[in-house]
XYZ file of N, CA and C in Angstrom:
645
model
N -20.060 -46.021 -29.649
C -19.639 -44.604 -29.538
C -18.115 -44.532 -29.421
N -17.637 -43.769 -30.069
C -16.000 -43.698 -30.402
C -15.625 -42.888 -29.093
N -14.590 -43.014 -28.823
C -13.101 -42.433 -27.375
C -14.014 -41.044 -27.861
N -13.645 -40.193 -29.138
C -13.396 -38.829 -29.561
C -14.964 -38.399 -29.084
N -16.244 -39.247 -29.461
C -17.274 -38.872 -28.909
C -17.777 -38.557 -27.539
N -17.042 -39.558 -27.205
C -17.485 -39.284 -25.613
C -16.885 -38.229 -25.066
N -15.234 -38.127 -24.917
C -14.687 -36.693 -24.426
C -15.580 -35.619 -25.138
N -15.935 -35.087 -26.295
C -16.537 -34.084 -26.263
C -18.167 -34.461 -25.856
N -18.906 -35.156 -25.353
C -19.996 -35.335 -24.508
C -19.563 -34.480 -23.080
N -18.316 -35.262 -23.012
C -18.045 -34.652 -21.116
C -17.884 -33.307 -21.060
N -17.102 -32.757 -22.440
C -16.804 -31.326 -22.163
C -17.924 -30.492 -22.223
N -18.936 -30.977 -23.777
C -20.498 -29.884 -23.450
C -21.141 -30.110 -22.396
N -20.972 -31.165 -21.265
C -21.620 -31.254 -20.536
C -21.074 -30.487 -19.144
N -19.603 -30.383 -19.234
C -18.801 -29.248 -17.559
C -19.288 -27.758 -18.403
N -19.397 -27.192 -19.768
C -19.390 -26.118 -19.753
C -20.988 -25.922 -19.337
N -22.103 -27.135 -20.293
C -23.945 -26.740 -19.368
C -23.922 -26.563 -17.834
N -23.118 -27.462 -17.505
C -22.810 -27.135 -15.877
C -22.416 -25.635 -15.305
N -21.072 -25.359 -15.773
C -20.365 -24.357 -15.558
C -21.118 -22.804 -16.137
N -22.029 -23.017 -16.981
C -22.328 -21.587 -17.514
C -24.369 -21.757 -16.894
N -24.591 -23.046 -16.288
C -26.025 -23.059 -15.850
C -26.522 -22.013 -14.719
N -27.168 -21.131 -15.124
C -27.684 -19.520 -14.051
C -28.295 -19.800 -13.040
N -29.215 -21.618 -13.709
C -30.604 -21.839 -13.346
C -30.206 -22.904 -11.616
N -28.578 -23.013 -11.956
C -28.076 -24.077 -10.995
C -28.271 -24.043 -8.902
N -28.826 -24.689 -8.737
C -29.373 -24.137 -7.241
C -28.815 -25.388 -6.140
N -28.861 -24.795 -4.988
C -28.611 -25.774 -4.102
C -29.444 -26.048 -2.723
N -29.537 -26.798 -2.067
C -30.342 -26.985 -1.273
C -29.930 -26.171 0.149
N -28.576 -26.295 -0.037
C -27.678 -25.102 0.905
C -27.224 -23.767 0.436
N -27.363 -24.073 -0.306
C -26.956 -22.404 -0.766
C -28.050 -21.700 -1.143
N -28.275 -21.097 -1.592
C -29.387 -19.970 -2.955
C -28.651 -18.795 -3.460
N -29.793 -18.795 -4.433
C -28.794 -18.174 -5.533
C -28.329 -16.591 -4.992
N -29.524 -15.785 -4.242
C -28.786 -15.274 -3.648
C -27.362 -14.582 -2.995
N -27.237 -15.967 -2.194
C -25.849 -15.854 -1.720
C -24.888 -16.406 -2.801
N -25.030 -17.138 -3.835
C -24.327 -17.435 -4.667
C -23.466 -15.947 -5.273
N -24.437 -14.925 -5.769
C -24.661 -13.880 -6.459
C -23.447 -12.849 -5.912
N -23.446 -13.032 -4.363
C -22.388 -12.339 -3.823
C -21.153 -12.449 -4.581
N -20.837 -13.756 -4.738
C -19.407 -14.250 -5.072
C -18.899 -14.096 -6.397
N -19.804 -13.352 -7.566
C -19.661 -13.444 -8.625
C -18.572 -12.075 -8.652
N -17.959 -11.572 -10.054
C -16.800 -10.548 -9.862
C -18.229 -9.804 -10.358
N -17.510 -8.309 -9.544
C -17.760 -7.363 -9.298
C -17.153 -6.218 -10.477
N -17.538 -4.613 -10.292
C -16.264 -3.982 -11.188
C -14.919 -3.331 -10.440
N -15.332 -3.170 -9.432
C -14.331 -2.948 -8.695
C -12.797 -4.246 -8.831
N -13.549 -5.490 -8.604
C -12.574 -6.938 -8.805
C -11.727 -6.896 -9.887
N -12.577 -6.402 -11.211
C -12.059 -6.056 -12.516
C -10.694 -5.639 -12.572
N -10.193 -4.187 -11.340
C -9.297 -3.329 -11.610
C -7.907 -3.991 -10.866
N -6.880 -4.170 -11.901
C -5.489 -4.348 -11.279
C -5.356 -4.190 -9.944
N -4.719 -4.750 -8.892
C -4.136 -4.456 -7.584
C -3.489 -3.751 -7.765
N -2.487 -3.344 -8.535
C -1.312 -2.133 -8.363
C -2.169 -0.938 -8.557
N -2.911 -0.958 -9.203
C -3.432 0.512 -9.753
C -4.872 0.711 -7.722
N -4.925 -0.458 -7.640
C -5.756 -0.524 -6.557
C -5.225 0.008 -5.126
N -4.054 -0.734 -5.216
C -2.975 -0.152 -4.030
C -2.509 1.122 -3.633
N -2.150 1.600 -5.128
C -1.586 2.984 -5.334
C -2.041 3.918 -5.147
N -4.129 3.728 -5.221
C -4.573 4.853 -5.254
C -5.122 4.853 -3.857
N -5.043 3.558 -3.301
C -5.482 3.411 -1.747
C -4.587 4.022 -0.710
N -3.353 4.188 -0.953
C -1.925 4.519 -0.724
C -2.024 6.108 -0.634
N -2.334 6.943 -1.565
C -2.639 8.316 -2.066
C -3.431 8.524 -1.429
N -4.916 7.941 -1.283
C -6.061 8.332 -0.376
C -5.521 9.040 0.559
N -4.875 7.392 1.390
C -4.699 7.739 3.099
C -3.664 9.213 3.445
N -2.676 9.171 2.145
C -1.780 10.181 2.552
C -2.322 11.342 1.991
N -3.247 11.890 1.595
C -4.000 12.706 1.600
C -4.631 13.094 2.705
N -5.504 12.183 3.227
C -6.276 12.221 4.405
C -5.565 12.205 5.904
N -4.880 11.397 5.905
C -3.156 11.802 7.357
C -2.975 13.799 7.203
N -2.802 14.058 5.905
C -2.428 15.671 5.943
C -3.220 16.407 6.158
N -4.821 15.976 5.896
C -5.874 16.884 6.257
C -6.236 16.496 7.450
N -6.063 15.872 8.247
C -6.397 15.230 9.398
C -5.724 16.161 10.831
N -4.178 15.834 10.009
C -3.054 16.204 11.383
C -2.440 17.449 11.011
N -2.104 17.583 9.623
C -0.893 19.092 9.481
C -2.031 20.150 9.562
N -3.381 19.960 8.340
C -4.027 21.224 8.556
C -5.153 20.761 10.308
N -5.427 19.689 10.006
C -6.591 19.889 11.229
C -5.963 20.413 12.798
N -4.896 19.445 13.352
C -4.552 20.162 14.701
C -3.716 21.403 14.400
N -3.181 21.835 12.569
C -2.597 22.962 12.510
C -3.648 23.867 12.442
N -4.645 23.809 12.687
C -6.214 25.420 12.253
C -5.761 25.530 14.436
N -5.239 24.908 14.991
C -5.825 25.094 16.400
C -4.859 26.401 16.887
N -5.520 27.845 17.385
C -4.695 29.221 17.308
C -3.189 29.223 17.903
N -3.012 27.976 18.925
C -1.709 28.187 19.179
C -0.970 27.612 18.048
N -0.913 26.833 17.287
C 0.148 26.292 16.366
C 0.130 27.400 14.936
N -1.167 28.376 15.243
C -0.933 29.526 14.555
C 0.008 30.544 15.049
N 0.349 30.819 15.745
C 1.593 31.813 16.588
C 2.563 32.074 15.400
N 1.890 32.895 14.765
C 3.564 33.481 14.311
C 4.186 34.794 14.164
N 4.178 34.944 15.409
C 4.562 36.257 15.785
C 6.266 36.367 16.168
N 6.427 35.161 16.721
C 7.935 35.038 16.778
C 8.641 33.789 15.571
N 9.797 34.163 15.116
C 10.281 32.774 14.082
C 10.499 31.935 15.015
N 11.391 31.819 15.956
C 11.898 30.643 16.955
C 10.123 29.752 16.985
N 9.556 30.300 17.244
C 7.889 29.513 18.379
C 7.391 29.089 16.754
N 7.287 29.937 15.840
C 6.706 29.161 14.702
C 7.441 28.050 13.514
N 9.017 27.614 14.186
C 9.415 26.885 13.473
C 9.229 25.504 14.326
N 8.842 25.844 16.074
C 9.000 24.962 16.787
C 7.629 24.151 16.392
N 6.366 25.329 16.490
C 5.292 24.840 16.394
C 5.403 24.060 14.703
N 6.002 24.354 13.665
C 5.712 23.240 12.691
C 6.405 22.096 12.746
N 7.719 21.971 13.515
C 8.362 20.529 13.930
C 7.268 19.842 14.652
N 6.713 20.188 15.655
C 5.840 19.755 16.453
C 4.798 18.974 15.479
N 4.394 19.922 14.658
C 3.121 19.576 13.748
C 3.285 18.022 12.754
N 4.664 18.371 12.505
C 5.259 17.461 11.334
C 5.557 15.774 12.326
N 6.212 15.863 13.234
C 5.990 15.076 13.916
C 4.807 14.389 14.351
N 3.466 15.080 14.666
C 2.498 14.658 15.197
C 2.036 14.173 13.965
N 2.523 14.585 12.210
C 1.912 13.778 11.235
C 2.402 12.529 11.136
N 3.463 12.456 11.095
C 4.235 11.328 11.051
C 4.054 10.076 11.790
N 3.666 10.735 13.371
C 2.875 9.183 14.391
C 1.495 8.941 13.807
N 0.640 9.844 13.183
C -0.406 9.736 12.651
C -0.249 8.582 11.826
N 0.884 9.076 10.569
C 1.419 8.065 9.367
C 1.561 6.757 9.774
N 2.471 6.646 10.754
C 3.000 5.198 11.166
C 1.457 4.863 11.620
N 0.526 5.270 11.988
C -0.157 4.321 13.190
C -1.292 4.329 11.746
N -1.736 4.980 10.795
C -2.445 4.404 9.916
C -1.927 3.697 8.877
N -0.560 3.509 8.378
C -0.338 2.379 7.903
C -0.153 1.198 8.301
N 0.062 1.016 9.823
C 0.395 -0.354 10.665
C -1.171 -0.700 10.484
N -2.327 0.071 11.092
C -3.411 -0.568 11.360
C -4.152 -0.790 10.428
N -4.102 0.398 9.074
C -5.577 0.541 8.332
C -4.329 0.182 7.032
N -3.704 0.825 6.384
C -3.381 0.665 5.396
C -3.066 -0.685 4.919
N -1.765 -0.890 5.269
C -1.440 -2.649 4.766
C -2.281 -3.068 5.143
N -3.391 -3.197 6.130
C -4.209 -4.344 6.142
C -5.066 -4.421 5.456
N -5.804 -3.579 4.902
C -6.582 -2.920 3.609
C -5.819 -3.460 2.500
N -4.876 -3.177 1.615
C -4.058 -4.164 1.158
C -4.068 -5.861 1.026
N -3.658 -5.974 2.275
C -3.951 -7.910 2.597
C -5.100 -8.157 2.127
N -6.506 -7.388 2.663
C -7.614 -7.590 2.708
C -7.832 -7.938 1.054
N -7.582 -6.955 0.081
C -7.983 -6.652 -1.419
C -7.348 -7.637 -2.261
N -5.872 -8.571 -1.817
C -5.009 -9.492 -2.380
C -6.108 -10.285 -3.320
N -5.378 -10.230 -4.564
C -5.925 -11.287 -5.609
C -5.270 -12.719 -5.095
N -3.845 -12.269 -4.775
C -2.978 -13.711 -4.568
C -2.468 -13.233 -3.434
N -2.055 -13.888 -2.024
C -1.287 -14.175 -0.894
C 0.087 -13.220 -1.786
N 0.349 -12.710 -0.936
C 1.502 -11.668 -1.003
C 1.982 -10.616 -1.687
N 0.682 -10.325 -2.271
C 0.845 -9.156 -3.636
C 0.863 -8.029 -3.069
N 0.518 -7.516 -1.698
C 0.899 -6.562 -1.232
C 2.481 -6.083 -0.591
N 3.366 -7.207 -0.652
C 4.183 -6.871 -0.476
C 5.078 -5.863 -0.920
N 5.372 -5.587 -2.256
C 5.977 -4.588 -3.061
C 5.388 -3.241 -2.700
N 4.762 -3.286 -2.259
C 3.699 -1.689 -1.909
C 3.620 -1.461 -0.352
N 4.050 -2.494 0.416
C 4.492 -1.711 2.209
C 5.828 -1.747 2.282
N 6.097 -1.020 3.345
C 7.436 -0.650 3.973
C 7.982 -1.764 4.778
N 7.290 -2.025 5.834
C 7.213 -2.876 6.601
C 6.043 -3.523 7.252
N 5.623 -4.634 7.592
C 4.840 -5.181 8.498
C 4.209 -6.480 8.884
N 4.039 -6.903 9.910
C 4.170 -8.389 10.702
C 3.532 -8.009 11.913
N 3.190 -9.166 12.485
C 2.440 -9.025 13.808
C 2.611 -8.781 14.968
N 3.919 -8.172 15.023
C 4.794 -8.202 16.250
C 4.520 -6.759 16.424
N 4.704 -6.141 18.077
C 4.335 -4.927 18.522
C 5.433 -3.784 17.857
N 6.638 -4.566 17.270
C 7.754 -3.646 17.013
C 7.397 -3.050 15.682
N 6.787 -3.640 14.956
C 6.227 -3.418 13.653
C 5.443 -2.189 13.409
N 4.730 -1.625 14.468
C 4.339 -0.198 14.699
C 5.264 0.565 14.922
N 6.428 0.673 15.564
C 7.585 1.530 16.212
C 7.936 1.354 14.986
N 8.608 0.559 14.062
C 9.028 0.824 12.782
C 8.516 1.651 11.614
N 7.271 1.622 11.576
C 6.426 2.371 11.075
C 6.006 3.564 10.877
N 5.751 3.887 12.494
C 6.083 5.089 13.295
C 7.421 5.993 12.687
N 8.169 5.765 12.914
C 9.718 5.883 12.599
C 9.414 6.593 11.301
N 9.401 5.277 10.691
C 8.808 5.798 8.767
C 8.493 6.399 8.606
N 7.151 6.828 9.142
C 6.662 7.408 8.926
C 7.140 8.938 9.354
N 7.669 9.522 10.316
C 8.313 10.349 10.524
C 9.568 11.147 9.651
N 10.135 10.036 8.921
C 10.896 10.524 8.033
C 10.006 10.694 7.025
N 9.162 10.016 6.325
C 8.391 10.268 5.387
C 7.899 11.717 5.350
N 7.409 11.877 6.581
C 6.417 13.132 6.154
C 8.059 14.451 7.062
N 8.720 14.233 6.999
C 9.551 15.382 7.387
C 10.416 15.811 6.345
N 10.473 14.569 5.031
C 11.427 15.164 3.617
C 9.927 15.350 3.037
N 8.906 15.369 2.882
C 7.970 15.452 2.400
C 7.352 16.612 2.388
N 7.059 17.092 3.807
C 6.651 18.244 4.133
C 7.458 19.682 4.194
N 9.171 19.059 4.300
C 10.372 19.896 3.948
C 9.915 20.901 2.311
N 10.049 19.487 1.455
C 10.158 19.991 0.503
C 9.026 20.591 -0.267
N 7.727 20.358 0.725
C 6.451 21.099 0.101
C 6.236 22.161 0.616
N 7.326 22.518 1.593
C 7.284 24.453 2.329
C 8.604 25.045 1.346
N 9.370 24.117 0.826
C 10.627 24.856 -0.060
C 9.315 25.042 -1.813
N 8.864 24.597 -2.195
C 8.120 24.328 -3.703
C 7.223 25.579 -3.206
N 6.611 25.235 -1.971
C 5.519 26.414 -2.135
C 5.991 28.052 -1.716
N 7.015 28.121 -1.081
C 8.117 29.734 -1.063
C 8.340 29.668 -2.186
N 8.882 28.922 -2.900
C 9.163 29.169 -4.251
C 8.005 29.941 -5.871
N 6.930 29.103 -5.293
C 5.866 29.820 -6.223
C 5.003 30.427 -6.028
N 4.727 30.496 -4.676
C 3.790 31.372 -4.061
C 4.214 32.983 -3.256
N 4.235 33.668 -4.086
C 4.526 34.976 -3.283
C 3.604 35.888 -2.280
N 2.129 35.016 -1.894
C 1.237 35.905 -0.660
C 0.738 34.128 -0.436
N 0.108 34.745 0.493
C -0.529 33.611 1.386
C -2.053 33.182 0.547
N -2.121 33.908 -0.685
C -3.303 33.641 -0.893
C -2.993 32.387 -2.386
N -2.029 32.065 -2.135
C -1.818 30.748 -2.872
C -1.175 29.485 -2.024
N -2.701 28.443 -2.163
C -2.144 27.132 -1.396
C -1.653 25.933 -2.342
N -0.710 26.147 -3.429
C -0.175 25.143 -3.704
C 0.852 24.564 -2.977
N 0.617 23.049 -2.640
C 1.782 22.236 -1.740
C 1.838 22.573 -0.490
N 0.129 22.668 0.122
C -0.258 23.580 1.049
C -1.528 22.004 1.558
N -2.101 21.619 0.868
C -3.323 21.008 0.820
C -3.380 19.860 0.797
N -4.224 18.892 1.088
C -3.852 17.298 0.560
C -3.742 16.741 -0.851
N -3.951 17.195 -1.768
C -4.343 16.702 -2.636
C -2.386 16.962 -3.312
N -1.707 17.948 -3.281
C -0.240 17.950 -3.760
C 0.230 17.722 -2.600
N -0.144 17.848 -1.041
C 0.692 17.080 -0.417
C 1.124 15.862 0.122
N -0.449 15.590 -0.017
C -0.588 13.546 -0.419
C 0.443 13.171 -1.416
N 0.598 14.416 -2.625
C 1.063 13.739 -4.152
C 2.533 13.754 -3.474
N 3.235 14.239 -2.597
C 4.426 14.375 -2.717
C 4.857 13.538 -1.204
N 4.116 12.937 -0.488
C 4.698 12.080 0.537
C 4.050 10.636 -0.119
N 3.399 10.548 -1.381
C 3.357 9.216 -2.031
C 4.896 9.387 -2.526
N 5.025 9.749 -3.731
C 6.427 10.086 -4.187
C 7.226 9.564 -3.345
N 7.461 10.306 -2.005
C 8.786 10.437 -0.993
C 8.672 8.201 -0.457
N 7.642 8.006 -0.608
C 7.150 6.715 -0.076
C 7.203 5.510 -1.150
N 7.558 6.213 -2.418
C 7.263 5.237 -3.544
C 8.827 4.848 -3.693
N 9.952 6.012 -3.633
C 11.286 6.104 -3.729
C 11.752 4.695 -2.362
N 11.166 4.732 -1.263
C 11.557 4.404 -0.224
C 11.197 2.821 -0.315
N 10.098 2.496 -0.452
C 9.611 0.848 -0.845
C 9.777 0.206 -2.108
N 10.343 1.123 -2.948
C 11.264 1.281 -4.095
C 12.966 0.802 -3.848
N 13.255 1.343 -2.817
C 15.246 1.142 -2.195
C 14.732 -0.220 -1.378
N 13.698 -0.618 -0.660
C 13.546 -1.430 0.616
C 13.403 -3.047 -0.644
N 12.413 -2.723 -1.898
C 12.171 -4.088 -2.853
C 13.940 -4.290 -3.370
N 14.600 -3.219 -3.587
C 15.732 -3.381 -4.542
C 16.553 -4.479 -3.587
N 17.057 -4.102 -2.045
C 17.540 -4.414 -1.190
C 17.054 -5.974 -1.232
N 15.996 -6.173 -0.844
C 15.389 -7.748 -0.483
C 15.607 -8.301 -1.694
N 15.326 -7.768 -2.903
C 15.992 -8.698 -4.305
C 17.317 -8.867 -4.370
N 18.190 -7.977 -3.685
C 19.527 -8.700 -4.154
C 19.874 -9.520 -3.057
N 19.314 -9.180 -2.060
C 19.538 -10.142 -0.785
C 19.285 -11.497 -0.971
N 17.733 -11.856 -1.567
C 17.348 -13.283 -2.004
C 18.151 -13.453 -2.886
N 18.577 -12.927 -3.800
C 19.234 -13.270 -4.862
C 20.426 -13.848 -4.229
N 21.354 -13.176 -3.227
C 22.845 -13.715 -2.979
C 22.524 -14.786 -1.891
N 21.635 -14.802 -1.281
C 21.403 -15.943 -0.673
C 21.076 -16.998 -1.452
N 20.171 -17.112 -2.622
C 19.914 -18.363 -3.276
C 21.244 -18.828 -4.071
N 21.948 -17.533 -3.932
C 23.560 -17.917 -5.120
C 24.108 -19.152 -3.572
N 24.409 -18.087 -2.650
C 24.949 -18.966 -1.389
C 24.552 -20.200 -1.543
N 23.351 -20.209 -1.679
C 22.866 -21.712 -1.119
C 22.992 -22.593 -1.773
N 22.830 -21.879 -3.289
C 23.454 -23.274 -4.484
C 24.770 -23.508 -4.430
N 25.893 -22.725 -4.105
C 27.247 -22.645 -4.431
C 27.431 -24.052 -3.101
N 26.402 -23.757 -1.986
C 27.189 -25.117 -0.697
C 26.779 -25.361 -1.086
N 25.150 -26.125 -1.919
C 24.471 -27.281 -2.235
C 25.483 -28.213 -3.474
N 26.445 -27.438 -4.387
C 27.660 -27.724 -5.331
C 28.732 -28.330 -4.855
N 29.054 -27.755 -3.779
C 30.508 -28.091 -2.833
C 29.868 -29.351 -2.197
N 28.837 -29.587 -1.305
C 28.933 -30.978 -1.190
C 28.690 -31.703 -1.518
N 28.152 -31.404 -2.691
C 28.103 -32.608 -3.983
C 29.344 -33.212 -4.404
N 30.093 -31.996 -4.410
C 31.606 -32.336 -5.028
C 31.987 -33.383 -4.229
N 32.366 -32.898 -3.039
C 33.052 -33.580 -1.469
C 32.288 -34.927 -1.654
């Protein structure tokens, strides 16, 4: 039997292996095998996975905190301007700790969780690590997030809505759309930053690794 025969023996024989349905184990079953196979969900890109996981939550943060503790009659008061600009700072704020505390806990980790590869969620959080400060940062973020966010979805909706009986940029679904936006710009400036940073550091590091070569 010739070299050329045998390698293709070995190869029809890893693909009967590799494509065998019928293949069982004494520890396993097929069963649990069955789990591990891809799914359609597995099918779909991480970015497109992230993005829309991303949108969810900030959808659901606005129906949660701006309209839910905003339906409660005192943060309805608007009988005076002073008390009803206080009561929507108040509101906007209380979204914002909302924000920070569901992206520290549920979001990026949801993320980690879905990774095809170790670190693919990075480009898509703001910040986060295991340290307690990593929430206060977040927090933070999140506060600015939803305060140019929610700014500019009470300026869009004076603008096109002339009675109260139009809720555009009112609801989750455009106000999710516009604190993704405000969030995409922001982990957008935070990736640009860390690329030129690695970048001038790896220049640094080659330029001494050159010099004491020279020396």
């Amino acid at each position: 039997m010739s070299k050329k025969e045998t390698e293709t023996k070995i190869e029809d024989k890893k693909e009967e292996i590799i494509t065998d349905d019928n293949l069982t184990s004494p520890l396993i079953d097929k069963k649990t095998l069955n789990k591990y196979r891809i799914h359609w969900y597995q099918k779909i890109p991480y970015p497109i996975k992230a993005l829309l996981i991303k949108y969810w939550f900030f959808g659901l943060v606005y129906f949660l905190f701006e309209m839910g503790i905003g339906a409660i009659p005192y943060f309805r008061n608007d009988s005076n301007a002073t008390v009803l600009a206080i009561n929507s700072l108040i509101l906007i704020l209380i979204t914002g700790l909302g924000l920070g505390v569901f992206n520290d806990f549920l979001v990026y980790n949801i993320l980690d969780v879905i990774e095809d590869e170790p670190g693919e969620r990075r480009p898509y959080i703001f910040f986060k690590n295991k340290k307690f400060y990593s929430m206060l940062i977040n927090i933070v973020y999140g506060e600015v997030v939803c305060f140019i966010s929610l700014y500019l979805c009470g300026l869009i909706s004076m603008a096109i809505s002339k009675d109260d009986s139009m809720f555009y940029f009112r609801e989750p679904l455009t106000c999710g759309l516009m604190m993704f936006i405000i969030d995409y710009i922001f982990v957008s400036i935070k990736n640009l930053v860390v690329y030129i940073y690695k970048k001038y550091v790896k220049k640094i590091s080659n330029y001494s690794y050159w010099r004491q070569n020279e020396i």
